[in-house]
CSV table of C-alpha atoms and ligand atoms in Angstrom, one decimal:
chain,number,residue,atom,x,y,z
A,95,UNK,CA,-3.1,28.4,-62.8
A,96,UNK,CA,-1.8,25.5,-65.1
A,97,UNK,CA,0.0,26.6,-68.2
A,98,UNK,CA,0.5,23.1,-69.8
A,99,UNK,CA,-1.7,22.7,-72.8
A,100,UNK,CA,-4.6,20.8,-72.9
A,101,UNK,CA,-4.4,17.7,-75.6
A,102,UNK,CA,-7.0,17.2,-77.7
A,103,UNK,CA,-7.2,13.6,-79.9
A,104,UNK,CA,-9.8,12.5,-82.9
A,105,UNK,CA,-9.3,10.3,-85.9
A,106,UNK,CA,-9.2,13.0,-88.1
A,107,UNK,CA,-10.7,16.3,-88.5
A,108,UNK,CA,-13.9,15.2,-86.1
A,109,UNK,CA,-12.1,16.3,-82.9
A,110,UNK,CA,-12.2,20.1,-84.9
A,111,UNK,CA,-15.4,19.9,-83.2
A,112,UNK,CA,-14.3,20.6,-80.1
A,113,UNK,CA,-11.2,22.8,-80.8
A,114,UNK,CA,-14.2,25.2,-82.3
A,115,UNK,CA,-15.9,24.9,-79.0
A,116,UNK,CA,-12.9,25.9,-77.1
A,117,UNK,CA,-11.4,28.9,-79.0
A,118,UNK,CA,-15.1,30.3,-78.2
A,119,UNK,CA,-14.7,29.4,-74.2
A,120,UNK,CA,-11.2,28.8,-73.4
A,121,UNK,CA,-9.2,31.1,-75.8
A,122,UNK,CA,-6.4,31.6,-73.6
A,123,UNK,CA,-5.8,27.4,-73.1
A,124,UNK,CA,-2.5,25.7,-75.0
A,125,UNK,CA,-3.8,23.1,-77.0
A,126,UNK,CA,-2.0,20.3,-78.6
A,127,UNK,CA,-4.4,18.7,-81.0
A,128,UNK,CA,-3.8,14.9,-82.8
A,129,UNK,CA,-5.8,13.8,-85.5
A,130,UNK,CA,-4.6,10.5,-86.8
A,131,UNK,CA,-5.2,11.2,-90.5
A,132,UNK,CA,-3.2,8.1,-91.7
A,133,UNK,CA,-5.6,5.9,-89.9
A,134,UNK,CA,-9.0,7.2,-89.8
A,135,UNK,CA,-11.9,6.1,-89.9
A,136,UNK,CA,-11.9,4.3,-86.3
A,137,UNK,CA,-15.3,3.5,-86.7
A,138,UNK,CA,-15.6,0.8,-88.3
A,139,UNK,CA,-12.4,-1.0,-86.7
A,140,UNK,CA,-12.6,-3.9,-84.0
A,141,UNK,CA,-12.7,-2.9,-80.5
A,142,UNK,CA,-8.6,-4.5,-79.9
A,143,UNK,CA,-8.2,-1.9,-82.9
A,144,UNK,CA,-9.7,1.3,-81.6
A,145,UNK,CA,-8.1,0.6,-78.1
A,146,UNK,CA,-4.7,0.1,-79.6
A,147,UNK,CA,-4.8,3.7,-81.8
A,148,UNK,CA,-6.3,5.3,-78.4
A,149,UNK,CA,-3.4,4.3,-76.0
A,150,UNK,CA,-1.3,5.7,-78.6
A,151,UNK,CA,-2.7,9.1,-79.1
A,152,UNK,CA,-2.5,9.5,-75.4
A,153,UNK,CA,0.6,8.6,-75.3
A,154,UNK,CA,1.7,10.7,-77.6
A,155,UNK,CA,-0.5,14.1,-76.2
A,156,UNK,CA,1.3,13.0,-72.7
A,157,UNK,CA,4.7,13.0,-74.4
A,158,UNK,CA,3.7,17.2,-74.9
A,159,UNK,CA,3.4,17.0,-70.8
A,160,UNK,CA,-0.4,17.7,-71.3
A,161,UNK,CA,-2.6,18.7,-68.0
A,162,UNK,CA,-5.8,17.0,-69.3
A,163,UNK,CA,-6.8,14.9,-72.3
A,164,UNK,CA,-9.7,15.4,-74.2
A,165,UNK,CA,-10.6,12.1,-76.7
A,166,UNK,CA,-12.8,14.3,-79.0
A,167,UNK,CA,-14.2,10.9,-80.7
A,168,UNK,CA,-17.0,9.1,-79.8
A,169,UNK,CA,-16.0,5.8,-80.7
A,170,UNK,CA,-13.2,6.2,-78.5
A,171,UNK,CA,-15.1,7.3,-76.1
A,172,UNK,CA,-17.8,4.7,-76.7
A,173,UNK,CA,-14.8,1.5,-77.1
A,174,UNK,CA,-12.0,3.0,-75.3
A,175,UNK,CA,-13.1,5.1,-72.9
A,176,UNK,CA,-11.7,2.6,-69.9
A,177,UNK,CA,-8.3,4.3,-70.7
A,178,UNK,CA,-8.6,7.0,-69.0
A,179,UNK,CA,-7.9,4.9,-65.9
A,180,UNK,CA,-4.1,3.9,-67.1
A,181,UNK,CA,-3.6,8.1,-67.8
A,182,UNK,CA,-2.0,10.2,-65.1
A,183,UNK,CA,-4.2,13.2,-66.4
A,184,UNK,CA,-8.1,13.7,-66.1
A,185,UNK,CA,-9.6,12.5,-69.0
A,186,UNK,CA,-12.6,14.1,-70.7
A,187,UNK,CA,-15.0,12.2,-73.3
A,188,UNK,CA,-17.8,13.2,-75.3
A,189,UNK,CA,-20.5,10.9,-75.0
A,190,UNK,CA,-21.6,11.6,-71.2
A,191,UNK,CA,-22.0,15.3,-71.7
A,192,UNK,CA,-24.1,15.0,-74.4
A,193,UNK,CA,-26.1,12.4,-72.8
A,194,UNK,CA,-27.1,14.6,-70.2
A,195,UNK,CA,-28.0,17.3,-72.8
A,196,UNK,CA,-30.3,15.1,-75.0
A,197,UNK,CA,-31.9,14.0,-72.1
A,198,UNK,CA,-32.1,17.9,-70.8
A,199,UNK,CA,-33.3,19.3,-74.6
A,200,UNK,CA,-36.0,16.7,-75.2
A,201,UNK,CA,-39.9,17.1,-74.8
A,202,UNK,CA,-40.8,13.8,-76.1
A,203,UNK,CA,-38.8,11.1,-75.0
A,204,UNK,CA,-37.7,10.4,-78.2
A,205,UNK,CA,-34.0,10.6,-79.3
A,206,UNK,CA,-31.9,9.8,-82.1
A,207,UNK,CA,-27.7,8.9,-82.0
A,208,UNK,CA,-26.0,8.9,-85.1
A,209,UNK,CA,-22.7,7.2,-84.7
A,210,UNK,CA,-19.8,5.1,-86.2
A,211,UNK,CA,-21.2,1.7,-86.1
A,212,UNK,CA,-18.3,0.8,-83.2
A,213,UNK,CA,-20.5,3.4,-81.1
A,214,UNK,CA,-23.7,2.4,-82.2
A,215,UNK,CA,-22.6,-1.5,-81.5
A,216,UNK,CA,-21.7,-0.2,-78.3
A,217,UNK,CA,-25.0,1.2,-77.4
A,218,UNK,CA,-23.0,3.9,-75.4
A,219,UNK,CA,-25.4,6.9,-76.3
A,220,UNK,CA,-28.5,4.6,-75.5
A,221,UNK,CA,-27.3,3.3,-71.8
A,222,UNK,CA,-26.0,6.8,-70.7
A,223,UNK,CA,-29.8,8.1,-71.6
A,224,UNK,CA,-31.3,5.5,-70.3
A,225,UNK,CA,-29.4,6.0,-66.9
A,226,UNK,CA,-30.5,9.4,-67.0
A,227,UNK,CA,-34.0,8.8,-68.0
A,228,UNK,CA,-35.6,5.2,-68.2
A,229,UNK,CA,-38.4,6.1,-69.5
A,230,UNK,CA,-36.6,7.7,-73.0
A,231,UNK,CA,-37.5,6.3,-76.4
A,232,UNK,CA,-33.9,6.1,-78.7
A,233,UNK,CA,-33.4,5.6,-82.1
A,234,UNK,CA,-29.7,4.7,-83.4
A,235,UNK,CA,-28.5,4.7,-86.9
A,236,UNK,CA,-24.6,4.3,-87.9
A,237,UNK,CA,-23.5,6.6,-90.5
A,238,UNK,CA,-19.4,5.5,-91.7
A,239,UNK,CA,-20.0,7.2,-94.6
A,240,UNK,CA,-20.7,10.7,-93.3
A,241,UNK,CA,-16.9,10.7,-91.6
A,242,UNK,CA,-15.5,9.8,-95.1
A,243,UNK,CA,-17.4,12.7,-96.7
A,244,UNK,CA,-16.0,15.3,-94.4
A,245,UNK,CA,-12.4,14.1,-94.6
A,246,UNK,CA,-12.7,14.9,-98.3
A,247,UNK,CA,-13.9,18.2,-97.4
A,248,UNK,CA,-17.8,17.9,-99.0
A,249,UNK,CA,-18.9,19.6,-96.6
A,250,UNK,CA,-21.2,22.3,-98.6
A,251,UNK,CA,-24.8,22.8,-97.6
A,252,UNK,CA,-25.9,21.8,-101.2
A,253,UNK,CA,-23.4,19.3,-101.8
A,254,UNK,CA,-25.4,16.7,-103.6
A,255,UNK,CA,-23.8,13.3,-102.7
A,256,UNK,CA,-23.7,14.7,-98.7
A,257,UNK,CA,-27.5,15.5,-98.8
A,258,UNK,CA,-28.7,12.1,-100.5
A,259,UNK,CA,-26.4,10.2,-97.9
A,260,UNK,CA,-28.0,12.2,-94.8
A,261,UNK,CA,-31.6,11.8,-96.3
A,262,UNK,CA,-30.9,8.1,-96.8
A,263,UNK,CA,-29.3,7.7,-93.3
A,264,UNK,CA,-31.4,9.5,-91.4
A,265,UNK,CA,-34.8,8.4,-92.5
A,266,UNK,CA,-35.2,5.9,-89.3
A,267,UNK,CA,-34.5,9.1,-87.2
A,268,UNK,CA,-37.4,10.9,-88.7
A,269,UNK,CA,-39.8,8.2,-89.4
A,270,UNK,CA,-39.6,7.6,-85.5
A,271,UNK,CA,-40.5,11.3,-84.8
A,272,UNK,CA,-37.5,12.0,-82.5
A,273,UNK,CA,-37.6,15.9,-81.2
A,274,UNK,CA,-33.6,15.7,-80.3
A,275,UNK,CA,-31.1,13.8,-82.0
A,276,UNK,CA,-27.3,13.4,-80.7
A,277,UNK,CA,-24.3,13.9,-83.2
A,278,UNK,CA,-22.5,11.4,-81.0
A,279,UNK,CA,-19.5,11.5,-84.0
A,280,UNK,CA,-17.0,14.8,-83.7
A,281,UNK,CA,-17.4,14.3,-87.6
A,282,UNK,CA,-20.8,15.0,-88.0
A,283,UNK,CA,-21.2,19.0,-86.5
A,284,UNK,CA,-19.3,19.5,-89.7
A,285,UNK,CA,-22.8,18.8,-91.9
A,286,UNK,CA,-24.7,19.7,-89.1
A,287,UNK,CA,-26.9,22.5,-91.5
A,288,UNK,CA,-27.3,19.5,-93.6
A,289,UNK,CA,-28.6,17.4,-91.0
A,290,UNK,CA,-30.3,19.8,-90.0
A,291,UNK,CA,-32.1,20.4,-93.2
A,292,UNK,CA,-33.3,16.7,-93.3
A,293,UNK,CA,-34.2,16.8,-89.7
A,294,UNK,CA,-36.5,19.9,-89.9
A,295,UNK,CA,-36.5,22.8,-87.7
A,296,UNK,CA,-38.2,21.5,-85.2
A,297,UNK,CA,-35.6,18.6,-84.2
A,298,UNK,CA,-32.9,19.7,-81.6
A,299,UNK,CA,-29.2,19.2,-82.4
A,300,UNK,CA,-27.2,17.6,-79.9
A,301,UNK,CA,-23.3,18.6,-80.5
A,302,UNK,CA,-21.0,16.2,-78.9
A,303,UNK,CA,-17.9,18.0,-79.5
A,304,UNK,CA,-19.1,21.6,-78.5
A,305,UNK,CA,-20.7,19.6,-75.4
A,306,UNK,CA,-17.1,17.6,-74.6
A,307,UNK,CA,-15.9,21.7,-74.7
A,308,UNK,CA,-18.4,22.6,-71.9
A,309,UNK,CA,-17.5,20.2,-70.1
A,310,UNK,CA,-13.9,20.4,-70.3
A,311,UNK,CA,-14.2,24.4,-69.7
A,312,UNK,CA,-16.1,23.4,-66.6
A,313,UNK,CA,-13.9,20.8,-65.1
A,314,UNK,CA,-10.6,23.2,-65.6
A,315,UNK,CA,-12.4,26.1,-63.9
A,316,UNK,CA,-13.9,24.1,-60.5
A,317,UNK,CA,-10.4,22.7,-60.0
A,318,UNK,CA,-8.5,25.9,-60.9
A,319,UNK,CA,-6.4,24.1,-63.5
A,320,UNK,CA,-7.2,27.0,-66.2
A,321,UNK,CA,-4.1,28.0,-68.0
A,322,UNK,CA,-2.8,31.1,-70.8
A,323,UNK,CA,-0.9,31.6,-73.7
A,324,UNK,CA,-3.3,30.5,-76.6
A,325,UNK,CA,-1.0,28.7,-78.7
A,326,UNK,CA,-3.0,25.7,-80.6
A,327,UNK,CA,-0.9,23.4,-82.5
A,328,UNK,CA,-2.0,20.8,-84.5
A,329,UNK,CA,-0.4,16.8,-85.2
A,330,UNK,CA,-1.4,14.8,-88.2
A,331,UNK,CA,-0.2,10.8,-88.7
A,332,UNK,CA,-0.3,11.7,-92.8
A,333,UNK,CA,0.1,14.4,-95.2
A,334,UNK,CA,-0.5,18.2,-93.6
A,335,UNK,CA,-1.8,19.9,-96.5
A,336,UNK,CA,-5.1,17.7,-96.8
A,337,UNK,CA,-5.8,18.0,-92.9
A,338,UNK,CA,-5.0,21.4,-93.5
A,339,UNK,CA,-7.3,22.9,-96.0
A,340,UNK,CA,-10.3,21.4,-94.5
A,341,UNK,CA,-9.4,22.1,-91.1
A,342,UNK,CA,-8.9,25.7,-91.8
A,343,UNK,CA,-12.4,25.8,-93.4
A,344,UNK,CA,-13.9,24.1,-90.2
A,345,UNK,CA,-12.4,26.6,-87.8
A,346,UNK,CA,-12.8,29.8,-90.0
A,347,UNK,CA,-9.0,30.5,-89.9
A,348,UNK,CA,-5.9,29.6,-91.4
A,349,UNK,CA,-3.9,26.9,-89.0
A,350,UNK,CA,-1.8,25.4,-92.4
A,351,UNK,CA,1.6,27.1,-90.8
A,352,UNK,CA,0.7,25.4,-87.1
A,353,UNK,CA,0.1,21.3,-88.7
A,354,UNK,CA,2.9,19.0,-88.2
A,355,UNK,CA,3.1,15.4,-89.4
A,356,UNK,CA,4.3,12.9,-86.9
A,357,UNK,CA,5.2,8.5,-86.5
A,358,UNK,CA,2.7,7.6,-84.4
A,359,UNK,CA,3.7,4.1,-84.5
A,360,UNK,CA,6.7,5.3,-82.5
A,361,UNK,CA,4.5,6.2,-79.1
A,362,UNK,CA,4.3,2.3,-78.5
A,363,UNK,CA,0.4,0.7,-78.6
B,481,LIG,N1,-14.8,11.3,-85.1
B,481,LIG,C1,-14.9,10.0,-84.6
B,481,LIG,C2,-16.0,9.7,-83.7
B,481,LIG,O1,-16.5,10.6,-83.1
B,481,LIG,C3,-14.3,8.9,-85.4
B,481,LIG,C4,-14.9,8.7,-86.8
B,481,LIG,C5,-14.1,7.5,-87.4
B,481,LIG,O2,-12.9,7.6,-87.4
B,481,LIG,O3,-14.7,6.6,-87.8
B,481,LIG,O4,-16.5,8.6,-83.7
């Protein structure tokens, strides 16, 4: 048994993703959760950028004596992901696990990524597959806008300007007749019905957040590291209430009284 929370980082509201994931498996877990909402998007940043912001945010989930860190963003993960080696913590990330269950979930050889163009430029998605499965068709489309649209909360099925983006940016996926298609940004499961009602029934949804949960569930439980208490509290880099409202629509309960604002600047780079 290790009580120490689990830390849980993301540009923004993207890394929700996961925490959703986790109150379903690992209710009992602390969790310290950073979203650096005075910075985000990541995305479309230069590599010395992203890796600069991610030594940070470990830094500062280590400074809550966190027993394993979670970066619940694929561009991170995709750019940054080498980090983990400087930590002092087992460090989870969220393209690997849902690699594996792309490759798992498809019938055709044929995937999509959507991505931040840092992941997409990184080819992160593609190469894990590909190591799992040569023979694997993949399609990859970067879609900044889509992390923009759910940190202003239009996150509606209907929502007009959301639907005409996702039929716009995912017209590659479909004309390429892929049967599984990764959301390799935490951002995305939030329009996921919207996706999928572009994609079509047919086409598999890959979550990489809920699949970053799995794993993290998993690797806690084989090493006996799983903790209680159940206390989730939440960091922002910029104002509370805006992370706030649309985090407490994302996870389908108030959190508004458990989001503090915090320098990141001050946990060094
Ligand atoms: N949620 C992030 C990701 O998974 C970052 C999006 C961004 O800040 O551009 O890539």
């Amino acid at each position: 048994m290790d009580k120490r929370p689990i830390g849980v980082f993301d540009s923004g509201l993207g890394g929700l993703s996961v925490i959703k994931e986790l109150n379903r498996v690992l209710p009992d877990e602390n969790i310290i959760y950073f979203g650096d909402t005075g910075r985000v998007p990541y995305g479309t940043r230069s590599a010395e950028t992203i890796v600069k912001y991610a030594r940070q945010d470990e830094k500062f989930l280590l400074s809550h004596d966190v027993k394993l860190i979670i970066a619940a963003c694929g561009t991170v993960s995709s750019v940054a992901g080498f980090t983990a080696n400087e930590l002092p913590v087992p460090f989870i990330e969220v393209v690997t696990p849902a690699a594996k269950a792309a490759v798992k979930a498809t019938k055709t050889n044929r995937i999509g990524v959507l991505g931040t163009a840092a992941t997409v430029n990184s080819n992160s998605y593609k190469n894990a597959m590909l190591n799992f499965n040569p023979e694997l068709t993949v399609v990859q489309n970067a879609c900044p806008l889509f992390v923009q649209l759910v940190e202003n909360g239009w996150i509606d099925r209907d929502d007009e300007v959301t639907v005409a983006t996702a039929k716009r940016y995912l017209k590659p996926l479909c004309e390429a007749g892929v049967d599984t298609v990764i959301l390799g940004c935490t951002h995305f499961p939030a329009i996921k019905e919207i996706i999928g009602d572009v994609m079509g029934d047919s086409v598999t949804l890959i979550n990489s957040g809920e699949q970053a949960a799995l794993a993290a569930a998993e690797y806690l439980t084989t090493n006996y590291l799983l903790g209680e208490g159940g206390r989730r509290r939440y960091f922002v880099s910029d104002r509370v209430q805006s992370f706030a409202s649309t985090a407490s629509i994302l996870l389908g309960s108030d959190i508004e009284d458990d989001v503090e604002m915090i320098n990141i600047d001050s946990f060094g780079g």
